[in-house]
Amino acid sequence: MSKRTYFNGSFEQRTRQVFSLGEGLPCAEVLSLAYDTGGNANSILFAGTAKGLVRIKDKKVTSVALPLSKDDCAVGMLFADKSGRVWAGSGKQVFCIEGKKIVASAFETPVIAMDEGDDGALWLLTEDYLYKKEQDTAEFAKVIDVPGIGSCLTVNGTKEVYVGSKKSGLLALIGKRCHWAELFKEFTGLPSNCVNCVSFDSTGTIWVGTDKGVSVYDGRSHWLSATEVPSLPKGVINDMTFDADGARWFATSTGLVLLKDGALKYYGFKRWVPSPCVTALAIAANGTVCAATNEGLSILETQLMTLEEKAAHYQKTVEKYHVRKDGYVTVRFLNTPGDIEDGYVEVSDNDGTWTAMYMACQAYRWGVTKEKDALEKARRTFKALQKLTTVTDIPGFTARAIRYPGEAAGFGDGDPEWHLDAKGECEWKGETSSDEMVGDFYGWSVYYDIVANEKEKAEIAETVRTIADHIIENNFKLIDFDGLPTTWANWAPEDLNHNNHWAAESGQNALEILSFLKTTYHMTGDEKYNDVYHGLIRAHHYLMNIMHYKFEDYHACHIDDELAMLVITPLLKYEKDPIIRSYIINGLTHHWQYERIERTPFWSVIYGSLTGRHCDIEVAAESLEQLPLDLIHWPTYNSHREDLEWVVASEEFWMAPQLKTPLPFDEKPTCKYDANPFHADSGIKFVVTEAPDGSGPIEQIEIVNRYCSGENRVEDGTLFLHPYWMARYYELLGD
């Protein structure tokens, strides 16, 4: 098998921190933002709220006392000039803040915006007038009145001045005798006469944000919008700011949008901003971006990181937040939504599989690094997994999970599927399904091949032998504590091949039992299991079943995708017959090609490691880059986006319409790989209705609690660690 190693290098990793009432803001409603012009990474952020002005430095919020009434102290405008002064507009006043010195200037109407020319002259816009203050003067002088209601201002050089208005389009200041050239949508390329923001970039090109999207203007007669350039944002644009590297950030009514390298990136509610409507933006010299909303502000920071460094981050978070008694690893539930420190580790419905996957990634990690810590973590999870096989006292019957008194899992609640163990120390859950067997056999195979010493190999061999015997002796089923077959653990030929109730599982479950038998034979060397394996192939065409095991379902159900990818791994590792392998690889190739559109890194790594073929490893690396460092299930809303394509075929499977192509991992709902990546939203729906008094639209969030939603739930970092360390082990990724 040839090896193709992809070296990913460093990439930009973004994180966000929210500031609101709990972090020291006097009010959650943030109206304006500005970074001072210190030009270094420690720039001070000024934030104007509905109840006053604050400065934020080193994550500390400090109030800035302005001479204003407590009942009328909203700061709706902020501007930092090149000399280091900060100007704060509140109502009809503007305050110049220079160190501890504060000087006020009064105007006839509310202050809206400020900008600075190359000559150091300051320009100021009120609702109805444009003012200018030369460098050597103390006062602002009137320049010209503004038609309509002024909304924004931008200055280029010393004389190029543009003003936006709420209803009168874009205004250009021209002529020896200053007057306005009025640029209306009716005879220009403006998408709307409601201009919310305007800015020159370093080339002198004018960017205009309206309630109907962005327009780019050359200052003469050439206009571009999303009609001509699809990468330009649409919708309500409230503010914009530009970075020196060419990145352009836009504040919209449905989140934060980044235009960089010809592509749009969406940073939406609630992962990235605390409220859908972003009203103001500011950018620091180091590229840190701050976004204002009516529920607080969000600071987005960027750091260069490698995938290996990212793996170290997840390794720490798993061990700190996701490990419970005995070493079981799964999701964390939060008592306070969004606060990972305040919570507990779930007793899940499938502790064995999730723990086995963590054990596998630690085994791969040890195989790559030979770090003692990786070996210790793998051994700890191995012991936890083994306990599930012995706690039931039923030979070959493995528990789904174990719970102890005092855990937040209902110990002793009388649930008929939970049984007290023989020592009375814990309860174990029955109704064990094929899922548990898949996860366990996969995990044991990885541990056996990479980590296990001779004693552990013998222990694993005896474990899989006992399970295989239980399955074979019970007509290819698992028999529960009550003497009945469990619901899903069925690999019997008469059902898979001759019972329509099991038609959808005929390929999947055939794949599973062949893998269990091949794994058991590999570890025990007992021909008994090889004979049963070949018997299912010859007498019951199980090999034919798995040639096309993936049931094409319009990408509606994904649990079996993960099970198939896990269970096919030991089967192809241990099966050496090229003819038999050709059947299995036929099924795997069809499956991977069908799922390829998902950009799930785990699927690509499994396919590449088992076949040696091209597996979109660079796409897998990009997906690993995109996975947020914070794996909280933040409510997510994307359905408003005009760039999305939808399919409705999934309704045949009782599923809601879903996306034609999944969103990037940092834009879509957070979930495991066995959940649906084609969902655009989770937990919320954004509703726009008309106000009863006819004053305009009302935008609000409706909680719907769908899919894998809930900001009180956190995935463990196995999502990243498993595909990453597997890719490193098989030399698909280098770092």
GROMACS .gro file of C-alpha atoms in nm, residues 21-342:
model
  322
   21LEU     CA    1  -2.376   4.211   3.220
   22GLY     CA    2  -2.204   3.919   3.390
   23GLU     CA    3  -1.865   4.033   3.264
   24GLY     CA    4  -1.906   4.392   3.384
   25LEU     CA    5  -2.089   4.582   3.112
   26PRO     CA    6  -2.334   4.839   3.256
   27CYS     CA    7  -2.589   4.732   2.997
   28ALA     CA    8  -2.620   4.440   2.755
   29GLU     CA    9  -2.717   4.670   2.467
   30VAL     CA   10  -2.391   4.772   2.299
   31LEU     CA   11  -2.430   5.057   2.049
   32SER     CA   12  -2.079   5.151   1.936
   33LEU     CA   13  -1.719   5.027   1.937
   34ALA     CA   14  -1.368   5.157   1.876
   35TYR     CA   15  -1.014   5.035   1.937
   36ASP     CA   16  -0.763   5.300   2.029
   37THR     CA   17  -0.483   5.362   1.782
   38GLY     CA   18  -0.202   5.226   1.991
   39GLY     CA   19  -0.112   4.998   1.702
   40ASN     CA   20  -0.020   4.700   1.917
   41ALA     CA   21  -0.173   4.374   2.036
   42ASN     CA   22  -0.277   4.534   2.365
   43SER     CA   23  -0.504   4.798   2.213
   44ILE     CA   24  -0.780   4.919   2.440
   45LEU     CA   25  -1.135   4.851   2.330
   46PHE     CA   26  -1.394   5.118   2.398
   47ALA     CA   27  -1.759   5.012   2.400
   48GLY     CA   28  -2.055   5.246   2.409
   49THR     CA   29  -2.367   5.102   2.568
   50ALA     CA   30  -2.718   5.227   2.632
   51LYS     CA   31  -2.601   5.305   2.987
   52GLY     CA   32  -2.258   5.454   2.939
   53LEU     CA   33  -1.905   5.400   2.814
   54VAL     CA   34  -1.651   5.135   2.917
   55ARG     CA   35  -1.300   5.040   2.821
   56ILE     CA   36  -1.186   4.677   2.803
   57LYS     CA   37  -0.823   4.579   2.837
   58ASP     CA   38  -0.680   4.238   2.926
   59LYS     CA   39  -1.038   4.111   2.968
   60LYS     CA   40  -1.105   4.369   3.241
   61VAL     CA   41  -1.400   4.607   3.203
   62THR     CA   42  -1.360   4.960   3.342
   63SER     CA   43  -1.623   5.233   3.337
   64VAL     CA   44  -1.539   5.566   3.170
   65ALA     CA   45  -1.717   5.848   3.352
   66LEU     CA   46  -1.869   6.100   3.113
   67PRO     CA   47  -2.053   6.409   3.238
   68LEU     CA   48  -2.395   6.269   3.153
   69SER     CA   49  -2.719   6.202   3.336
   70LYS     CA   50  -2.771   5.841   3.445
   71ASP     CA   51  -3.104   5.848   3.266
   72ASP     CA   52  -2.956   5.973   2.939
   73CYS     CA   53  -2.606   5.835   2.897
   74ALA     CA   54  -2.623   5.615   2.587
   75VAL     CA   55  -2.304   5.629   2.380
   76GLY     CA   56  -2.410   5.567   2.022
   77MET     CA   57  -2.092   5.677   1.841
   78LEU     CA   58  -1.723   5.603   1.898
   79PHE     CA   59  -1.422   5.705   1.693
   80ALA     CA   60  -1.047   5.678   1.759
   81ASP     CA   61  -0.834   5.930   1.571
   82LYS     CA   62  -0.474   5.887   1.458
   83SER     CA   63  -0.334   6.089   1.747
   84GLY     CA   64  -0.475   5.850   2.005
   85ARG     CA   65  -0.783   6.043   2.111
   86VAL     CA   66  -1.117   5.869   2.148
   87TRP     CA   67  -1.436   6.055   2.057
   88ALA     CA   68  -1.761   5.944   2.216
   89GLY     CA   69  -2.096   6.064   2.088
   90SER     CA   70  -2.395   6.071   2.320
   91GLY     CA   71  -2.709   6.237   2.194
   92LYS     CA   72  -2.622   6.590   2.077
   93GLN     CA   73  -2.278   6.591   2.240
   94VAL     CA   74  -1.938   6.451   2.153
   95PHE     CA   75  -1.667   6.398   2.414
   96CYS     CA   76  -1.297   6.404   2.330
   97ILE     CA   77  -1.116   6.161   2.562
   98GLU     CA   78  -0.740   6.209   2.587
   99GLY     CA   79  -0.598   6.026   2.884
  100LYS     CA   80  -0.789   6.155   3.186
  101LYS     CA   81  -0.892   6.473   3.008
  102ILE     CA   82  -1.246   6.487   2.868
  103VAL     CA   83  -1.370   6.782   2.659
  104ALA     CA   84  -1.730   6.813   2.541
  105SER     CA   85  -1.872   6.974   2.227
  106ALA     CA   86  -2.243   7.032   2.168
  107PHE     CA   87  -2.443   7.014   1.846
  108GLU     CA   88  -2.798   7.089   1.739
  109THR     CA   89  -2.893   6.730   1.653
  110PRO     CA   90  -2.764   6.384   1.754
  111VAL     CA   91  -2.406   6.294   1.662
  112ILE     CA   92  -2.393   6.003   1.415
  113ALA     CA   93  -2.036   5.941   1.290
  114MET     CA   94  -1.680   6.073   1.263
  115ASP     CA   95  -1.382   6.017   1.034
  116GLU     CA   96  -1.038   6.166   0.974
  117GLY     CA   97  -0.867   6.292   0.661
  118ASP     CA   98  -0.505   6.240   0.567
  119ASP     CA   99  -0.434   6.599   0.673
  120GLY     CA  100  -0.553   6.530   1.028
  121ALA     CA  101  -0.878   6.718   0.982
  122LEU     CA  102  -1.172   6.564   1.165
  123TRP     CA  103  -1.513   6.534   1.003
  124LEU     CA  104  -1.830   6.489   1.207
  125LEU     CA  105  -2.180   6.399   1.095
  126THR     CA  106  -2.498   6.471   1.284
  127GLU     CA  107  -2.842   6.368   1.167
  128ASP     CA  108  -2.873   6.680   0.953
  129TYR     CA  109  -2.533   6.847   0.918
  130LEU     CA  110  -2.172   6.780   0.822
  131TYR     CA  111  -1.899   6.948   1.029
  132LYS     CA  112  -1.521   6.978   0.999
  133LYS     CA  113  -1.244   7.057   1.249
  134GLU     CA  114  -0.904   7.148   1.110
  135GLN     CA  115  -0.596   7.032   1.297
  136ASP     CA  116  -0.515   7.380   1.425
  137THR     CA  117  -0.866   7.472   1.537
  138ALA     CA  118  -1.053   7.394   1.854
  139GLU     CA  119  -1.408   7.388   1.727
  140PHE     CA  120  -1.607   7.202   1.463
  141ALA     CA  121  -1.731   7.425   1.183
  142LYS     CA  122  -2.042   7.367   0.978
  143VAL     CA  123  -1.977   7.254   0.621
  144ILE     CA  124  -2.314   7.167   0.469
  145ASP     CA  125  -2.654   7.041   0.566
  146VAL     CA  126  -2.750   6.681   0.491
  147PRO     CA  127  -3.063   6.583   0.298
  148GLY     CA  128  -3.276   6.334   0.488
  149ILE     CA  129  -3.127   6.168   0.795
  150GLY     CA  130  -2.751   6.110   0.800
  151SER     CA  131  -2.642   5.758   0.893
  152CYS     CA  132  -2.270   5.716   0.819
  153LEU     CA  133  -1.956   5.893   0.700
  154THR     CA  134  -1.627   5.812   0.527
  155VAL     CA  135  -1.332   6.029   0.423
  156ASN     CA  136  -1.047   5.952   0.181
  157GLY     CA  137  -0.742   6.174   0.143
  158THR     CA  138  -0.835   6.531   0.227
  159LYS     CA  139  -1.138   6.609   0.014
  160GLU     CA  140  -1.321   6.288  -0.078
  161VAL     CA  141  -1.617   6.274   0.156
  162TYR     CA  142  -1.922   6.048   0.135
  163VAL     CA  143  -2.224   6.042   0.362
  164GLY     CA  144  -2.491   5.776   0.380
  165SER     CA  145  -2.853   5.846   0.464
  166LYS     CA  146  -3.147   5.641   0.582
  167LYS     CA  147  -3.371   5.729   0.287
  168SER     CA  148  -3.174   5.947   0.045
  169GLY     CA  149  -2.907   5.707  -0.077
  170LEU     CA  150  -2.538   5.798  -0.090
  171LEU     CA  151  -2.418   6.159  -0.089
  172ALA     CA  152  -2.083   6.268  -0.238
  173LEU     CA  153  -1.939   6.604  -0.134
  174ILE     CA  154  -1.816   6.779  -0.450
  175GLY     CA  155  -1.740   7.119  -0.602
  176LYS     CA  156  -1.546   7.433  -0.522
  177ARG     CA  157  -1.865   7.544  -0.352
  178CYS     CA  158  -1.946   7.234  -0.153
  179HIS     CA  159  -2.264   7.063  -0.254
  180TRP     CA  160  -2.398   6.708  -0.263
  181ALA     CA  161  -2.403   6.475  -0.561
  182GLU     CA  162  -2.700   6.260  -0.469
  183LEU     CA  163  -2.661   5.897  -0.570
  184PHE     CA  164  -2.995   5.717  -0.563
  185LYS     CA  165  -3.061   5.352  -0.638
  186GLU     CA  166  -3.291   5.457  -0.921
  187PHE     CA  167  -3.000   5.564  -1.144
  188THR     CA  168  -2.692   5.401  -0.987
  189GLY     CA  169  -2.584   5.055  -0.878
  190LEU     CA  170  -2.699   5.107  -0.520
  191PRO     CA  171  -2.926   4.821  -0.413
  192SER     CA  172  -3.120   5.050  -0.179
  193ASN     CA  173  -3.151   5.414  -0.072
  194CYS     CA  174  -3.115   5.306   0.292
  195VAL     CA  175  -2.738   5.330   0.347
  196ASN     CA  176  -2.624   5.207   0.689
  197CYS     CA  177  -2.246   5.219   0.648
  198VAL     CA  178  -1.986   5.338   0.399
  199SER     CA  179  -1.608   5.307   0.388
  200PHE     CA  180  -1.311   5.364   0.159
  201ASP     CA  181  -1.055   5.087   0.135
  202SER     CA  182  -0.684   5.153   0.076
  203THR     CA  183  -0.731   5.154  -0.303
  204GLY     CA  184  -0.982   5.438  -0.284
  205THR     CA  185  -1.272   5.210  -0.371
  206ILE     CA  186  -1.596   5.284  -0.188
  207TRP     CA  187  -1.784   5.005  -0.009
  208VAL     CA  188  -2.147   5.076   0.072
  209GLY     CA  189  -2.359   4.872   0.314
  210THR     CA  190  -2.736   4.898   0.275
  211ASP     CA  191  -3.044   4.717   0.398
  212LYS     CA  192  -3.027   4.517   0.074
  213GLY     CA  193  -2.663   4.414   0.076
  214VAL     CA  194  -2.319   4.548  -0.016
  215SER     CA  195  -2.231   4.755  -0.320
  216VAL     CA  196  -1.880   4.848  -0.439
  217TYR     CA  197  -1.833   5.181  -0.620
  218ASP     CA  198  -1.536   5.331  -0.805
  219GLY     CA  199  -1.643   5.688  -0.730
  220ARG     CA  200  -1.751   5.756  -1.084
  221SER     CA  201  -1.989   5.524  -1.269
  222HIS     CA  202  -1.894   5.162  -1.204
  223TRP     CA  203  -2.087   4.962  -0.944
  224LEU     CA  204  -2.077   4.601  -0.832
  225SER     CA  205  -2.318   4.410  -0.609
  226ALA     CA  206  -2.392   4.047  -0.527
  227THR     CA  207  -2.561   4.018  -0.866
  228GLU     CA  208  -2.225   4.060  -1.041
  229VAL     CA  209  -2.000   3.930  -0.759
  230PRO     CA  210  -2.172   3.648  -0.565
  231SER     CA  211  -1.920   3.671  -0.281
  232LEU     CA  212  -2.053   4.013  -0.179
  233PRO     CA  213  -2.286   3.984   0.122
  234LYS     CA  214  -2.660   4.028   0.088
  235GLY     CA  215  -2.921   4.124   0.346
  236VAL     CA  216  -2.912   4.401   0.603
  237ILE     CA  217  -2.558   4.539   0.645
  238ASN     CA  218  -2.530   4.748   0.962
  239ASP     CA  219  -2.156   4.815   0.973
  240MET     CA  220  -1.827   4.710   0.817
  241THR     CA  221  -1.458   4.717   0.899
  242PHE     CA  222  -1.149   4.622   0.699
  243ASP     CA  223  -0.827   4.451   0.805
  244ALA     CA  224  -0.486   4.528   0.658
  245ASP     CA  225  -0.461   4.176   0.513
  246GLY     CA  226  -0.762   4.227   0.284
  247ALA     CA  227  -1.021   4.072   0.513
  248ARG     CA  228  -1.353   4.255   0.520
  249TRP     CA  229  -1.595   4.210   0.808
  250PHE     CA  230  -1.966   4.291   0.789
  251ALA     CA  231  -2.219   4.333   1.069
  252THR     CA  232  -2.555   4.200   0.956
  253SER     CA  233  -2.898   4.146   1.106
  254THR     CA  234  -2.826   3.772   1.117
  255GLY     CA  235  -2.467   3.758   1.236
  256LEU     CA  236  -2.113   3.844   1.143
  257VAL     CA  237  -1.984   3.782   0.789
  258LEU     CA  238  -1.622   3.771   0.673
  259LEU     CA  239  -1.517   3.818   0.311
  260LYS     CA  240  -1.163   3.692   0.264
  261ASP     CA  241  -0.977   3.524  -0.020
  262GLY     CA  242  -1.285   3.543  -0.241
  263ALA     CA  243  -1.515   3.351  -0.006
  264LEU     CA  244  -1.774   3.437   0.255
  265LYS     CA  245  -1.746   3.300   0.607
  266TYR     CA  246  -2.040   3.321   0.848
  267TYR     CA  247  -1.997   3.375   1.221
  268GLY     CA  248  -2.351   3.350   1.347
  269PHE     CA  249  -2.562   3.337   1.659
  270LYS     CA  250  -2.497   3.187   1.911
  271ARG     CA  251  -2.158   3.027   1.873
  272TRP     CA  252  -1.990   3.349   1.765
  273VAL     CA  253  -2.216   3.639   1.866
  274PRO     CA  254  -2.460   3.665   2.160
  275SER     CA  255  -2.750   3.796   1.952
  276PRO     CA  256  -2.829   3.755   1.581
  277CYS     CA  257  -2.831   4.126   1.495
  278VAL     CA  258  -2.479   4.272   1.494
  279THR     CA  259  -2.497   4.650   1.503
  280ALA     CA  260  -2.136   4.772   1.512
  281LEU     CA  261  -1.782   4.650   1.449
  282ALA     CA  262  -1.427   4.744   1.540
  283ILE     CA  263  -1.095   4.588   1.448
  284ALA     CA  264  -0.765   4.606   1.638
  285ALA     CA  265  -0.421   4.639   1.486
  286ASN     CA  266  -0.358   4.267   1.541
  287GLY     CA  267  -0.676   4.164   1.356
  288THR     CA  268  -0.891   4.103   1.662
  289VAL     CA  269  -1.252   4.185   1.576
  290CYS     CA  270  -1.523   4.303   1.812
  291ALA     CA  271  -1.894   4.279   1.730
  292ALA     CA  272  -2.170   4.466   1.915
  293THR     CA  273  -2.522   4.334   1.976
  294ASN     CA  274  -2.814   4.409   2.206
  295GLU     CA  275  -2.707   4.116   2.427
  296GLY     CA  276  -2.345   4.214   2.471
  297LEU     CA  277  -2.032   4.217   2.260
  298SER     CA  278  -1.821   3.939   2.118
  299ILE     CA  279  -1.444   3.954   2.071
  300LEU     CA  280  -1.309   3.723   1.801
  301GLU     CA  281  -0.939   3.651   1.832
  302THR     CA  282  -0.719   3.469   1.582
  303GLN     CA  283  -0.412   3.260   1.655
  304LEU     CA  284  -0.189   3.048   1.436
  305MET     CA  285  -0.213   2.682   1.532
  306THR     CA  286  -0.114   2.342   1.398
  307LEU     CA  287  -0.337   2.036   1.409
  308GLU     CA  288  -0.104   1.880   1.665
  309GLU     CA  289  -0.139   2.184   1.890
  310LYS     CA  290  -0.514   2.165   1.846
  311ALA     CA  291  -0.503   1.798   1.944
  312ALA     CA  292  -0.321   1.897   2.264
  313HIS     CA  293  -0.604   2.140   2.342
  314TYR     CA  294  -0.872   1.873   2.302
  315GLN     CA  295  -0.666   1.621   2.499
  316LYS     CA  296  -0.669   1.857   2.796
  317THR     CA  297  -1.040   1.935   2.770
  318VAL     CA  298  -1.139   1.568   2.745
  319GLU     CA  299  -0.943   1.478   3.056
  320LYS     CA  300  -1.064   1.781   3.249
  321TYR     CA  301  -1.433   1.779   3.157
  322HIS     CA  302  -1.539   1.448   3.000
  323VAL     CA  303  -1.409   1.157   3.212
  324ARG     CA  304  -1.619   1.002   3.487
  325LYS     CA  305  -1.575   0.712   3.728
  326ASP     CA  306  -1.383   0.410   3.591
  327GLY     CA  307  -1.268   0.618   3.291
  328TYR     CA  308  -1.582   0.636   3.077
  329VAL     CA  309  -1.563   0.921   2.826
  330THR     CA  310  -1.864   1.093   2.675
  331VAL     CA  311  -2.047   1.426   2.653
  332ARG     CA  312  -2.074   1.677   2.935
  333PHE     CA  313  -2.398   1.840   3.048
  334LEU     CA  314  -2.386   2.192   3.187
  335ASN     CA  315  -2.591   2.317   3.479
  336THR     CA  316  -2.544   2.672   3.351
  337PRO     CA  317  -2.577   2.696   2.972
  338GLY     CA  318  -2.245   2.787   2.814
  339ASP     CA  319  -2.043   2.742   3.136
  340ILE     CA  320  -1.828   2.431   3.091
  341GLU     CA  321  -1.696   2.455   3.448
  342ASP     CA  322  -2.041   2.392   3.595
   0.00000   0.00000   0.00000
